[in-house]
């Protein structure tokens, strides 16, 4: 069987850890040439080296998506090393736990928008000209169940995640005529290494994990790979008539009114 992303050049932001790492790994397995773009140099170098050791073609470029010059540098290195980007996975994102609106500092508000929203736009802005010239491209913006519903005390995460749905729809409409598709992928609770650290810190990791899992009709949280496969579908030609959409992958969490 042919690999599903044969020689496609893919940028995955926030790929040094969690969901982004799983996407980078799956995409490499499917024949993509992957740029691991992350602000965490130590982890990013390690992840890219592991991908190469497993037979993948990958590079790491230290990138702060909140900084447009840093994104421009990352795209330049990607083009020079791997080729012109065909696919962008806008995955880098941050969340503040236990944050009520009036306790949110201006710095937290600014950082949330700089990384979660500006970061996605910076990357789109830099790859879109290449996609336009090629007459094709696929962009996947990682949203969340917080893109549609509000979970109290995570302010302003949901505000930023709602906003990226607007960015997704707007770019889908503007760039559809160039055969560039822009979709959002919206996970429920995903068990990243950070989530496991958070379970540990709670004092009762088994109970903490179960409590979160029980919110979902499937009675468990997602594994990172369960988000990477839908990302592969949205990135690849298998979803060639889909654009401007939000795919919710949340174990049924968003359809529950009251359990
Ligand atoms: N984990 C979940 O339950 C969950 C659920 C829904 C949506 N999401 C979304 O999925 C995405 C990935 O989440 P995760 O849980 O894997 O996160 P994570 O914290 O495990 O990994 C995020 C990665 O992004 C990188 N990063 C942070 N700021 C950056 C910046 N300014 N520039 C470049 N890289 C940066 C980090 O270094 C890290 O490697 C995020 O957009 C998040 O909002 C996560």
Tab-separated table of C-alpha atoms and ligand atoms in Angstrom:
chain	number	residue	atom	x	y	z
A	1	UNK	CA	0.000	0.000	0.000
A	2	UNK	CA	1.260	3.498	-0.829
A	3	UNK	CA	2.065	5.742	2.117
A	4	UNK	CA	-0.729	8.266	2.557
A	5	UNK	CA	1.569	11.334	2.685
A	6	UNK	CA	4.303	10.226	0.310
A	7	UNK	CA	7.027	12.954	0.222
A	8	UNK	CA	4.596	15.631	1.407
A	9	UNK	CA	6.387	18.398	3.295
A	10	UNK	CA	4.647	18.923	6.627
A	11	UNK	CA	5.174	21.469	9.392
A	12	UNK	CA	3.860	20.367	12.787
A	13	UNK	CA	4.040	23.078	15.454
A	14	UNK	CA	4.342	22.010	19.072
A	15	UNK	CA	5.580	18.622	17.873
A	16	UNK	CA	8.132	18.113	20.655
A	17	UNK	CA	5.515	16.667	22.989
A	18	UNK	CA	1.970	15.339	23.334
A	19	UNK	CA	-0.463	15.389	20.426
A	20	UNK	CA	1.971	17.135	18.057
A	21	UNK	CA	4.625	14.488	18.650
A	22	UNK	CA	2.125	11.707	17.865
A	23	UNK	CA	1.103	13.519	14.663
A	24	UNK	CA	4.749	13.945	13.602
A	25	UNK	CA	5.411	10.249	14.227
A	26	UNK	CA	2.357	9.005	12.328
A	27	UNK	CA	2.987	11.385	9.425
A	28	UNK	CA	6.617	10.187	9.151
A	29	UNK	CA	5.341	6.601	9.032
A	30	UNK	CA	3.083	7.695	6.172
A	31	UNK	CA	6.040	8.993	4.135
A	32	UNK	CA	5.915	12.704	5.014
A	33	UNK	CA	8.984	14.910	5.425
A	34	UNK	CA	8.334	16.557	8.775
A	35	UNK	CA	9.513	19.771	10.396
A	36	UNK	CA	9.174	19.515	14.176
A	37	UNK	CA	8.658	23.206	15.039
A	38	UNK	CA	8.711	23.793	18.773
A	39	UNK	CA	9.947	26.295	21.327
A	40	UNK	CA	11.363	23.465	23.491
A	41	UNK	CA	14.780	22.781	21.968
A	42	UNK	CA	15.834	19.890	24.219
A	43	UNK	CA	12.674	17.870	23.594
A	44	UNK	CA	12.399	18.878	19.930
A	45	UNK	CA	15.943	17.739	19.082
A	46	UNK	CA	15.245	14.415	20.839
A	47	UNK	CA	11.922	13.854	19.046
A	48	UNK	CA	13.354	14.639	15.598
A	49	UNK	CA	16.307	12.307	16.260
A	50	UNK	CA	13.914	9.512	17.278
A	51	UNK	CA	11.882	9.990	14.100
A	52	UNK	CA	15.037	9.760	11.985
A	53	UNK	CA	16.232	6.695	13.945
A	54	UNK	CA	12.920	4.987	13.084
A	55	UNK	CA	13.532	5.605	9.366
A	56	UNK	CA	11.580	8.860	9.051
A	57	UNK	CA	12.712	12.075	7.426
A	58	UNK	CA	12.456	14.862	9.986
A	59	UNK	CA	14.178	18.016	11.160
A	60	UNK	CA	13.811	20.142	14.271
A	61	UNK	CA	13.675	23.921	14.066
A	62	UNK	CA	13.439	25.899	17.287
A	63	UNK	CA	10.353	28.038	16.787
A	64	UNK	CA	8.270	30.367	18.902
A	65	UNK	CA	5.001	30.533	16.951
A	66	UNK	CA	4.083	33.728	18.819
A	67	UNK	CA	7.004	35.484	17.119
A	68	UNK	CA	6.576	36.134	13.383
A	69	UNK	CA	10.352	36.347	12.725
A	70	UNK	CA	10.840	32.980	14.381
A	71	UNK	CA	8.100	31.473	12.181
A	72	UNK	CA	9.620	33.046	9.053
A	73	UNK	CA	12.992	31.510	9.965
A	74	UNK	CA	11.366	28.075	10.537
A	75	UNK	CA	9.572	28.143	7.171
A	76	UNK	CA	12.781	29.261	5.407
A	77	UNK	CA	14.756	26.350	6.899
A	78	UNK	CA	11.938	23.918	6.061
A	79	UNK	CA	11.895	25.040	2.420
A	80	UNK	CA	15.690	24.823	2.153
A	81	UNK	CA	15.945	21.434	3.878
A	82	UNK	CA	12.750	19.525	3.070
A	83	UNK	CA	11.012	21.519	0.323
A	84	UNK	CA	7.977	23.777	0.012
A	85	UNK	CA	5.306	23.041	2.622
A	86	UNK	CA	2.241	21.100	1.445
A	87	UNK	CA	0.657	20.619	4.867
A	88	UNK	CA	0.606	22.689	8.062
A	89	UNK	CA	-0.547	21.303	11.390
A	90	UNK	CA	-1.091	24.246	13.729
A	91	UNK	CA	-0.888	22.364	17.015
A	92	UNK	CA	1.167	24.499	19.469
A	93	UNK	CA	-1.040	25.751	22.256
A	94	UNK	CA	-1.022	26.666	25.951
A	95	UNK	CA	-3.639	26.516	28.689
A	96	UNK	CA	-3.852	28.071	32.161
A	97	UNK	CA	-5.559	25.770	34.675
A	98	UNK	CA	-7.526	27.177	37.620
A	99	UNK	CA	-7.813	30.603	36.031
A	100	UNK	CA	-10.923	32.668	36.547
A	101	UNK	CA	-11.561	35.728	34.340
A	102	UNK	CA	-10.865	38.370	37.001
A	103	UNK	CA	-7.732	36.574	38.239
A	104	UNK	CA	-6.274	36.475	34.740
A	105	UNK	CA	-3.328	38.809	34.369
A	106	UNK	CA	-2.845	40.905	31.248
A	107	UNK	CA	0.324	38.869	30.589
A	108	UNK	CA	-1.664	35.588	30.667
A	109	UNK	CA	-4.312	37.031	28.337
A	110	UNK	CA	-1.646	38.301	25.924
A	111	UNK	CA	0.377	35.062	25.976
A	112	UNK	CA	-2.737	32.918	25.414
A	113	UNK	CA	-3.682	34.890	22.306
A	114	UNK	CA	-0.081	35.267	21.105
A	115	UNK	CA	0.516	31.508	21.124
A	116	UNK	CA	-2.936	30.019	20.485
A	117	UNK	CA	-4.270	32.458	17.880
A	118	UNK	CA	-1.475	34.719	16.571
A	119	UNK	CA	0.790	31.649	16.377
A	120	UNK	CA	-1.636	29.870	14.048
A	121	UNK	CA	-2.053	32.959	11.887
A	122	UNK	CA	1.731	33.532	11.692
A	123	UNK	CA	2.252	29.989	10.396
A	124	UNK	CA	-0.681	30.219	7.945
A	125	UNK	CA	0.570	33.567	6.652
A	126	UNK	CA	4.036	32.161	5.925
A	127	UNK	CA	2.986	28.866	4.271
A	128	UNK	CA	-0.036	30.086	2.268
A	129	UNK	CA	2.035	31.744	-0.522
A	130	UNK	CA	3.796	28.402	-1.165
A	131	UNK	CA	0.479	26.544	-1.211
A	132	UNK	CA	-1.061	29.181	-3.480
A	133	UNK	CA	1.842	28.819	-5.945
A	134	UNK	CA	1.503	25.022	-5.863
A	135	UNK	CA	-2.285	25.147	-6.311
A	136	UNK	CA	-2.891	22.876	-3.338
A	137	UNK	CA	-2.445	22.618	0.397
A	138	UNK	CA	-4.018	21.461	3.617
A	139	UNK	CA	-3.993	23.250	6.965
A	140	UNK	CA	-5.253	21.639	10.161
A	141	UNK	CA	-5.780	23.892	13.188
A	142	UNK	CA	-5.981	22.056	16.500
A	143	UNK	CA	-8.965	23.408	18.401
A	144	UNK	CA	-10.649	21.727	21.347
A	145	UNK	CA	-13.995	20.944	22.897
A	146	UNK	CA	-13.296	24.402	24.387
A	147	UNK	CA	-13.839	25.756	20.834
A	148	UNK	CA	-17.599	25.301	21.354
A	149	UNK	CA	-18.268	24.995	25.083
A	150	UNK	CA	-16.980	26.704	28.201
A	151	UNK	CA	-15.249	24.795	30.963
A	152	UNK	CA	-15.062	27.251	33.899
A	153	UNK	CA	-11.684	28.258	35.343
A	154	UNK	CA	-9.554	27.877	32.228
A	155	UNK	CA	-9.843	31.504	31.107
A	156	UNK	CA	-9.019	32.667	28.443
A	157	UNK	CA	-8.258	29.308	26.762
A	158	UNK	CA	-11.800	28.841	25.419
A	159	UNK	CA	-11.841	32.394	24.050
A	160	UNK	CA	-8.715	31.649	22.004
A	161	UNK	CA	-10.012	28.230	20.921
A	162	UNK	CA	-13.343	29.733	19.793
A	163	UNK	CA	-11.360	32.294	17.791
A	164	UNK	CA	-9.423	29.683	15.841
A	165	UNK	CA	-12.698	28.321	14.462
A	166	UNK	CA	-13.278	31.785	12.987
A	167	UNK	CA	-9.749	31.798	11.550
A	168	UNK	CA	-10.326	28.341	10.083
A	169	UNK	CA	-13.604	29.292	8.381
A	170	UNK	CA	-12.290	32.626	7.132
A	171	UNK	CA	-9.157	31.151	5.539
A	172	UNK	CA	-11.149	28.235	4.082
A	173	UNK	CA	-13.395	30.693	2.248
A	174	UNK	CA	-10.558	32.958	1.108
A	175	UNK	CA	-8.261	30.188	-0.164
A	176	UNK	CA	-10.698	27.558	-1.447
A	177	UNK	CA	-10.269	28.770	-5.025
A	178	UNK	CA	-6.574	27.838	-4.754
A	179	UNK	CA	-7.439	24.284	-3.705
A	180	UNK	CA	-6.160	25.002	-0.196
A	181	UNK	CA	-8.260	23.383	2.508
A	182	UNK	CA	-8.387	24.644	6.087
A	183	UNK	CA	-10.065	22.575	8.790
A	184	UNK	CA	-10.065	22.416	12.577
A	185	UNK	CA	-9.628	19.267	14.658
A	186	UNK	CA	-11.166	19.524	18.106
A	187	UNK	CA	-10.151	16.924	20.711
A	188	UNK	CA	-11.641	16.159	24.109
A	189	UNK	CA	-9.308	15.172	26.971
A	190	UNK	CA	-6.113	13.621	25.596
A	191	UNK	CA	-3.587	11.705	27.695
A	192	UNK	CA	-0.355	13.489	26.883
A	193	UNK	CA	2.735	13.209	29.119
A	194	UNK	CA	1.646	16.544	30.654
A	195	UNK	CA	-1.762	15.052	31.512
A	196	UNK	CA	-0.086	12.107	33.271
A	197	UNK	CA	2.103	14.545	35.258
A	198	UNK	CA	-1.076	16.387	36.246
A	199	UNK	CA	-2.744	13.118	37.339
A	200	UNK	CA	0.328	12.400	39.525
A	201	UNK	CA	0.260	15.871	41.105
A	202	UNK	CA	-3.384	15.402	42.140
A	203	UNK	CA	-2.262	12.947	44.827
A	204	UNK	CA	-4.517	10.162	43.532
A	205	UNK	CA	-3.554	9.651	39.869
A	206	UNK	CA	-5.910	6.703	39.312
A	207	UNK	CA	-8.932	8.639	40.600
A	208	UNK	CA	-7.962	11.824	38.742
A	209	UNK	CA	-7.595	9.938	35.476
A	210	UNK	CA	-10.904	8.107	35.954
A	211	UNK	CA	-12.790	11.280	36.918
A	212	UNK	CA	-11.779	12.982	33.693
A	213	UNK	CA	-12.379	9.873	31.608
A	214	UNK	CA	-15.877	9.507	33.048
A	215	UNK	CA	-16.916	12.868	31.546
A	216	UNK	CA	-16.804	11.146	28.151
A	217	UNK	CA	-19.556	8.697	27.076
A	218	UNK	CA	-16.730	6.305	26.084
A	219	UNK	CA	-15.690	6.495	29.777
A	220	UNK	CA	-12.036	7.207	29.047
A	221	UNK	CA	-9.677	9.871	27.776
A	222	UNK	CA	-8.100	9.743	24.319
A	223	UNK	CA	-4.619	8.458	23.552
A	224	UNK	CA	-2.519	10.866	21.462
A	225	UNK	CA	-2.676	8.464	18.517
A	226	UNK	CA	-6.472	8.755	18.469
A	227	UNK	CA	-6.037	12.416	17.549
A	228	UNK	CA	-3.141	11.787	15.144
A	229	UNK	CA	-5.272	9.536	12.887
A	230	UNK	CA	-8.048	12.129	12.378
A	231	UNK	CA	-5.287	14.709	11.736
A	232	UNK	CA	-3.945	12.384	9.038
A	233	UNK	CA	-7.397	12.158	7.467
A	234	UNK	CA	-7.814	15.948	7.442
A	235	UNK	CA	-4.283	16.562	6.155
A	236	UNK	CA	-4.471	13.996	3.362
A	237	UNK	CA	-6.442	13.836	0.116
A	238	UNK	CA	-8.873	11.458	1.833
A	239	UNK	CA	-10.731	14.579	3.007
A	240	UNK	CA	-10.364	16.373	-0.344
A	241	UNK	CA	-13.893	17.877	-0.350
A	242	UNK	CA	-13.768	19.080	3.268
A	243	UNK	CA	-12.892	22.651	4.137
A	244	UNK	CA	-13.898	25.187	6.767
A	245	UNK	CA	-15.085	22.369	9.013
A	246	UNK	CA	-14.460	21.446	12.623
A	247	UNK	CA	-14.043	17.760	13.320
A	248	UNK	CA	-14.837	16.954	16.950
A	249	UNK	CA	-12.955	13.929	18.317
A	250	UNK	CA	-13.988	13.830	21.941
A	251	UNK	CA	-15.357	10.400	22.874
A	252	UNK	CA	-18.857	11.901	22.720
A	253	UNK	CA	-18.134	14.476	25.452
A	254	UNK	CA	-19.674	17.443	23.630
A	255	UNK	CA	-23.065	15.811	23.057
A	256	UNK	CA	-23.722	15.152	26.755
A	257	UNK	CA	-26.083	17.614	28.435
A	258	UNK	CA	-26.052	16.082	31.916
A	259	UNK	CA	-24.717	12.645	32.798
B	1	LIG	N1	-4.244	17.454	25.780
B	1	LIG	C1	-5.529	17.689	25.654
B	1	LIG	O1	-6.357	17.128	26.394
B	1	LIG	C2	-6.042	18.628	24.580
B	1	LIG	C3	-7.424	18.650	24.338
B	1	LIG	C4	-7.919	19.488	23.344
B	1	LIG	C5	-7.049	20.273	22.616
B	1	LIG	N2	-5.719	20.259	22.871
B	1	LIG	C6	-4.846	21.114	22.040
B	1	LIG	O2	-3.915	20.299	21.384
B	1	LIG	C7	-2.702	21.016	21.182
B	1	LIG	C8	-1.541	20.230	21.770
B	1	LIG	O3	-1.819	20.042	23.147
B	1	LIG	P1	-0.979	19.037	24.054
B	1	LIG	O4	-1.866	18.670	25.171
B	1	LIG	O5	-0.323	18.002	23.223
B	1	LIG	O6	0.101	20.067	24.635
B	1	LIG	P2	1.542	19.792	25.273
B	1	LIG	O7	1.699	20.847	26.303
B	1	LIG	O8	1.712	18.374	25.648
B	1	LIG	O9	2.488	20.105	24.042
B	1	LIG	C9	2.451	21.360	23.444
B	1	LIG	C10	3.740	21.599	22.700
B	1	LIG	O10	3.672	22.943	22.183
B	1	LIG	C11	4.922	23.566	22.438
B	1	LIG	N3	4.739	25.012	22.506
B	1	LIG	C12	4.171	25.735	23.512
B	1	LIG	N4	4.253	27.040	23.220
B	1	LIG	C13	4.873	27.143	22.007
B	1	LIG	C14	5.255	28.228	21.186
B	1	LIG	N5	5.043	29.493	21.568
B	1	LIG	N6	5.857	27.966	20.003
B	1	LIG	C15	6.089	26.680	19.626
B	1	LIG	N7	5.775	25.622	20.372
B	1	LIG	C16	5.176	25.849	21.551
B	1	LIG	C17	5.395	22.970	23.754
B	1	LIG	O11	6.795	23.131	23.914
B	1	LIG	C18	4.978	21.528	23.613
B	1	LIG	O12	5.973	20.748	22.991
B	1	LIG	C19	-2.911	22.373	21.825
B	1	LIG	O13	-3.300	23.311	20.846
B	1	LIG	C20	-4.038	22.132	22.802
B	1	LIG	O14	-4.768	23.297	23.069
B	1	LIG	C21	-5.198	19.444	23.844
